């Protein structure tokens, strides 16, 4: 396990039930929060008295937060480290994932650097973990004794609750015991999760862990505090990132393929509408729209859907030829069907095009997963074609595997 140091071995209780010291790493991702560092270190140090602890800051700041951590750490009564990232890949979630890899202890406590997560709650997290029936202990705003007044406005509270309900609805089994999967304050036993499987994006790292790992979760109530210094990281961009990441977690590659397909469908319909408005017959307009979006979709899929499969697949020219040929064959079959719907059922040509694109979506996804981006000869997947189709759906479309 990367980053394991002298605290690799730990135990919470001796055989007779006596309390012993616990090795803990407190991971604090920061972005321009220098004014919070000293108070956070002081309060966290007091909270973990009796536990062998380090505080690890993973800093993406553009100010001198990292220098402030070094200054405060020089006189702290426990080890304080800082890792500064010039490239903040994965956002806050990526910072936490790096902290989990580099932590000196397997028992890690993740908390924000703005002091809305009260360090005084750390002993409660450790005590709950000590029962031995949980791999993750989350600080929840939504169980008895907790509150979310620190969110501030009614709008932020409403967005938070709506996001929680949406998330739980999409993962009803994995999040059955979680009331606050969006919390950023939690304890996790690093040895119980597959760090290599994490694909963090944005700031909801606990959701990533719970969705991709088969872990037991418990909760303790948290009073979400007022921000001590700095500004909220929540934004429309972060919200969009969250929705996209949630879809990716729920449906794997298929969600990204669907998003790109949706963009292509809108472009296809738009091109067709403009051309028919200009007087072009709808059949020819549909052909032009299809060819333009076939090329555009391929470029987007290369970058955002099948990027991880490209190294073992055939060359880009062969991939484009296979994708282009298949999509044209599919379009050659789809357009006459679309024409039949227009001429026989008398529905609008635009609606007929939209319906036919939806039907074609699943065939396109399976073909690209199983053929266009299949490993080169000598690296093929084993099993029958039927088994490969089932494996592709299970591994790519339904990851982490919950219908």
CSV table of C-alpha atoms in Angstrom, one decimal, residues 114-322:
chain,number,residue,atom,x,y,z
A,114,UNK,CA,-12.7,25.5,6.4
A,115,UNK,CA,-13.6,24.4,10.0
A,116,UNK,CA,-17.2,23.7,9.1
A,117,UNK,CA,-16.3,20.2,10.1
A,118,UNK,CA,-15.6,20.4,13.9
A,119,UNK,CA,-12.3,18.7,14.8
A,120,UNK,CA,-13.9,18.0,18.2
A,121,UNK,CA,-16.0,15.3,16.6
A,122,UNK,CA,-12.9,13.2,15.7
A,123,UNK,CA,-13.0,11.2,19.0
A,124,UNK,CA,-16.7,10.2,18.2
A,125,UNK,CA,-15.6,8.9,14.8
A,126,UNK,CA,-12.8,6.9,16.4
A,127,UNK,CA,-15.1,5.5,19.2
A,128,UNK,CA,-17.7,4.4,16.7
A,129,UNK,CA,-15.1,2.7,14.5
A,130,UNK,CA,-13.7,1.0,17.5
A,131,UNK,CA,-16.8,-1.2,17.8
A,132,UNK,CA,-15.4,-3.1,14.9
A,133,UNK,CA,-18.6,-3.3,12.7
A,134,UNK,CA,-17.8,-0.6,10.2
A,135,UNK,CA,-15.2,0.3,7.7
A,136,UNK,CA,-16.4,3.8,7.1
A,137,UNK,CA,-17.8,6.1,9.8
A,138,UNK,CA,-19.4,9.3,8.4
A,139,UNK,CA,-20.3,12.5,10.2
A,140,UNK,CA,-23.9,13.1,9.2
A,141,UNK,CA,-25.9,16.3,9.2
A,142,UNK,CA,-29.2,14.4,8.8
A,143,UNK,CA,-29.4,11.9,11.8
A,144,UNK,CA,-30.6,12.7,15.3
A,145,UNK,CA,-28.3,15.2,16.9
A,146,UNK,CA,-27.0,16.6,13.7
A,147,UNK,CA,-27.9,19.8,11.8
A,148,UNK,CA,-27.0,21.5,8.6
A,149,UNK,CA,-27.5,25.2,9.6
A,150,UNK,CA,-23.9,25.9,8.5
A,151,UNK,CA,-25.0,25.5,4.9
A,152,UNK,CA,-26.4,29.0,5.3
A,153,UNK,CA,-29.1,29.8,2.8
A,154,UNK,CA,-32.3,27.9,2.3
A,155,UNK,CA,-31.2,27.4,-1.3
A,156,UNK,CA,-28.0,25.6,-0.4
A,157,UNK,CA,-29.9,23.5,2.2
A,158,UNK,CA,-32.4,22.6,-0.5
A,159,UNK,CA,-29.8,21.7,-3.0
A,160,UNK,CA,-27.9,19.6,-0.5
A,161,UNK,CA,-31.1,17.6,0.5
A,162,UNK,CA,-32.2,17.2,-3.1
A,163,UNK,CA,-28.7,15.9,-4.1
A,164,UNK,CA,-28.8,13.4,-1.2
A,165,UNK,CA,-32.2,12.1,-2.2
A,166,UNK,CA,-31.1,11.8,-5.8
A,167,UNK,CA,-27.9,9.9,-4.8
A,168,UNK,CA,-29.7,7.5,-2.5
A,169,UNK,CA,-32.4,6.8,-5.2
A,170,UNK,CA,-29.7,5.9,-7.7
A,171,UNK,CA,-27.8,3.6,-5.2
A,172,UNK,CA,-30.6,2.3,-3.0
A,173,UNK,CA,-28.7,-0.7,-1.7
A,174,UNK,CA,-25.2,0.6,-1.3
A,175,UNK,CA,-26.4,3.7,0.4
A,176,UNK,CA,-29.2,2.1,2.4
A,177,UNK,CA,-27.4,2.8,5.7
A,178,UNK,CA,-26.1,6.3,4.8
A,179,UNK,CA,-28.2,9.4,5.5
A,180,UNK,CA,-25.5,11.8,4.3
A,181,UNK,CA,-23.4,10.3,1.5
A,182,UNK,CA,-22.4,13.8,0.4
A,183,UNK,CA,-20.6,14.6,3.7
A,184,UNK,CA,-16.9,15.5,3.4
A,185,UNK,CA,-16.2,14.5,7.0
A,186,UNK,CA,-15.6,10.8,7.6
A,187,UNK,CA,-13.3,8.1,8.8
A,188,UNK,CA,-12.3,5.3,6.5
A,189,UNK,CA,-10.2,2.2,6.9
A,190,UNK,CA,-7.9,2.4,3.9
A,191,UNK,CA,-7.1,-1.3,3.9
A,192,UNK,CA,-10.8,-2.0,3.1
A,193,UNK,CA,-11.0,0.0,-0.1
A,194,UNK,CA,-9.4,-0.4,-3.5
A,195,UNK,CA,-7.6,2.9,-4.0
A,196,UNK,CA,-6.8,2.0,-7.6
A,197,UNK,CA,-10.5,1.7,-8.5
A,198,UNK,CA,-11.3,5.3,-7.3
A,199,UNK,CA,-12.0,7.8,-10.1
A,200,UNK,CA,-12.6,11.0,-8.1
A,201,UNK,CA,-14.2,14.0,-9.8
A,202,UNK,CA,-15.2,17.1,-7.9
A,203,UNK,CA,-15.7,17.1,-4.2
A,204,UNK,CA,-18.0,14.2,-3.3
A,205,UNK,CA,-15.3,11.6,-2.5
A,206,UNK,CA,-17.3,9.7,0.1
A,207,UNK,CA,-19.9,8.9,-2.6
A,208,UNK,CA,-17.1,7.6,-4.8
A,209,UNK,CA,-15.8,5.4,-2.0
A,210,UNK,CA,-19.2,4.0,-1.1
A,211,UNK,CA,-20.2,3.4,-4.7
A,212,UNK,CA,-17.0,1.6,-5.8
A,213,UNK,CA,-16.2,-0.3,-2.6
A,214,UNK,CA,-18.1,-3.0,-0.7
A,215,UNK,CA,-17.8,-1.4,2.8
A,216,UNK,CA,-19.8,-1.3,5.9
A,217,UNK,CA,-20.9,2.2,7.0
A,218,UNK,CA,-21.9,3.7,10.3
A,219,UNK,CA,-22.6,7.3,11.2
A,220,UNK,CA,-22.3,9.8,14.0
A,221,UNK,CA,-24.3,13.1,14.2
A,222,UNK,CA,-22.6,16.3,13.2
A,223,UNK,CA,-23.5,19.9,13.6
A,224,UNK,CA,-22.3,21.5,10.5
A,225,UNK,CA,-20.5,24.7,11.5
A,226,UNK,CA,-20.2,28.2,10.0
A,227,UNK,CA,-17.3,28.8,7.7
A,228,UNK,CA,-14.3,30.2,9.6
A,229,UNK,CA,-12.5,31.8,6.6
A,230,UNK,CA,-12.5,31.6,2.9
A,231,UNK,CA,-15.3,31.1,0.4
A,232,UNK,CA,-17.5,28.2,-0.6
A,233,UNK,CA,-16.2,25.9,-3.3
A,234,UNK,CA,-19.8,25.1,-4.4
A,235,UNK,CA,-20.6,26.5,-7.8
A,236,UNK,CA,-22.7,25.8,-10.9
A,237,UNK,CA,-19.6,24.1,-12.4
A,238,UNK,CA,-19.2,21.9,-9.4
A,239,UNK,CA,-22.8,21.0,-9.5
A,240,UNK,CA,-22.5,20.0,-13.2
A,241,UNK,CA,-19.4,18.0,-12.4
A,242,UNK,CA,-21.4,16.2,-9.6
A,243,UNK,CA,-24.3,15.3,-11.9
A,244,UNK,CA,-21.9,14.0,-14.6
A,245,UNK,CA,-19.9,12.1,-12.0
A,246,UNK,CA,-23.1,10.6,-10.5
A,247,UNK,CA,-24.2,9.4,-13.9
A,248,UNK,CA,-20.7,7.9,-14.5
A,249,UNK,CA,-20.8,6.1,-11.2
A,250,UNK,CA,-24.2,4.7,-11.8
A,251,UNK,CA,-23.9,3.7,-15.5
A,252,UNK,CA,-20.1,3.6,-16.2
A,253,UNK,CA,-19.1,4.3,-19.7
A,254,UNK,CA,-22.6,4.0,-21.0
A,255,UNK,CA,-23.5,7.3,-19.3
A,256,UNK,CA,-20.7,9.2,-21.1
A,257,UNK,CA,-21.5,7.4,-24.3
A,258,UNK,CA,-25.2,8.5,-23.8
A,259,UNK,CA,-24.2,12.1,-23.1
A,260,UNK,CA,-22.1,12.3,-26.2
A,261,UNK,CA,-24.8,10.5,-28.2
A,262,UNK,CA,-27.3,13.0,-26.8
A,263,UNK,CA,-25.1,15.9,-28.0
A,264,UNK,CA,-24.8,14.3,-31.4
A,265,UNK,CA,-28.5,13.7,-31.6
A,266,UNK,CA,-29.2,17.4,-30.8
A,267,UNK,CA,-26.6,18.4,-33.4
A,268,UNK,CA,-28.1,16.0,-35.9
A,269,UNK,CA,-31.6,17.3,-35.4
A,270,UNK,CA,-30.4,20.9,-35.5
A,271,UNK,CA,-28.5,20.4,-38.8
A,272,UNK,CA,-31.5,18.6,-40.3
A,273,UNK,CA,-33.9,21.3,-39.2
A,274,UNK,CA,-31.7,24.1,-40.6
A,275,UNK,CA,-31.2,22.2,-43.9
A,276,UNK,CA,-34.9,21.4,-44.3
A,277,UNK,CA,-35.7,25.1,-43.4
A,278,UNK,CA,-33.4,26.1,-46.3
A,279,UNK,CA,-35.4,23.8,-48.6
A,280,UNK,CA,-33.3,20.6,-48.7
A,281,UNK,CA,-35.4,17.4,-48.8
A,282,UNK,CA,-35.5,15.8,-45.4
A,283,UNK,CA,-33.9,12.6,-46.6
A,284,UNK,CA,-30.8,14.4,-47.8
A,285,UNK,CA,-30.8,16.6,-44.7
A,286,UNK,CA,-30.9,13.5,-42.5
A,287,UNK,CA,-27.9,12.1,-44.4
A,288,UNK,CA,-25.8,15.3,-44.0
A,289,UNK,CA,-26.7,15.5,-40.3
A,290,UNK,CA,-25.8,11.9,-39.7
A,291,UNK,CA,-22.4,12.1,-41.4
A,292,UNK,CA,-21.4,15.3,-39.5
A,293,UNK,CA,-22.4,13.8,-36.2
A,294,UNK,CA,-20.8,10.4,-36.8
A,295,UNK,CA,-17.4,12.2,-37.1
A,296,UNK,CA,-18.0,14.5,-34.1
A,297,UNK,CA,-19.2,11.7,-31.9
A,298,UNK,CA,-16.1,9.6,-32.7
A,299,UNK,CA,-13.8,12.4,-31.7
A,300,UNK,CA,-15.7,13.0,-28.4
A,301,UNK,CA,-15.8,9.2,-27.6
A,302,UNK,CA,-12.1,8.9,-28.2
A,303,UNK,CA,-11.5,11.6,-25.6
A,304,UNK,CA,-14.2,11.1,-23.0
A,305,UNK,CA,-15.5,7.5,-23.2
A,306,UNK,CA,-12.9,5.0,-24.4
A,307,UNK,CA,-9.7,6.8,-23.5
A,308,UNK,CA,-8.6,4.1,-21.1
A,309,UNK,CA,-9.1,1.3,-23.7
A,310,UNK,CA,-7.2,3.0,-26.5
A,311,UNK,CA,-3.7,1.8,-25.6
A,312,UNK,CA,-4.6,-1.9,-26.1
A,313,UNK,CA,-6.9,-1.3,-29.1
A,314,UNK,CA,-6.1,-1.0,-32.8
A,315,UNK,CA,-4.7,2.3,-34.2
A,316,UNK,CA,-6.8,5.4,-34.4
A,317,UNK,CA,-7.3,5.0,-38.2
A,318,UNK,CA,-8.7,1.5,-37.8
A,319,UNK,CA,-10.9,2.6,-35.0
A,320,UNK,CA,-12.3,5.5,-37.0
A,321,UNK,CA,-12.9,3.3,-40.0
A,322,UNK,CA,-14.7,0.7,-38.0
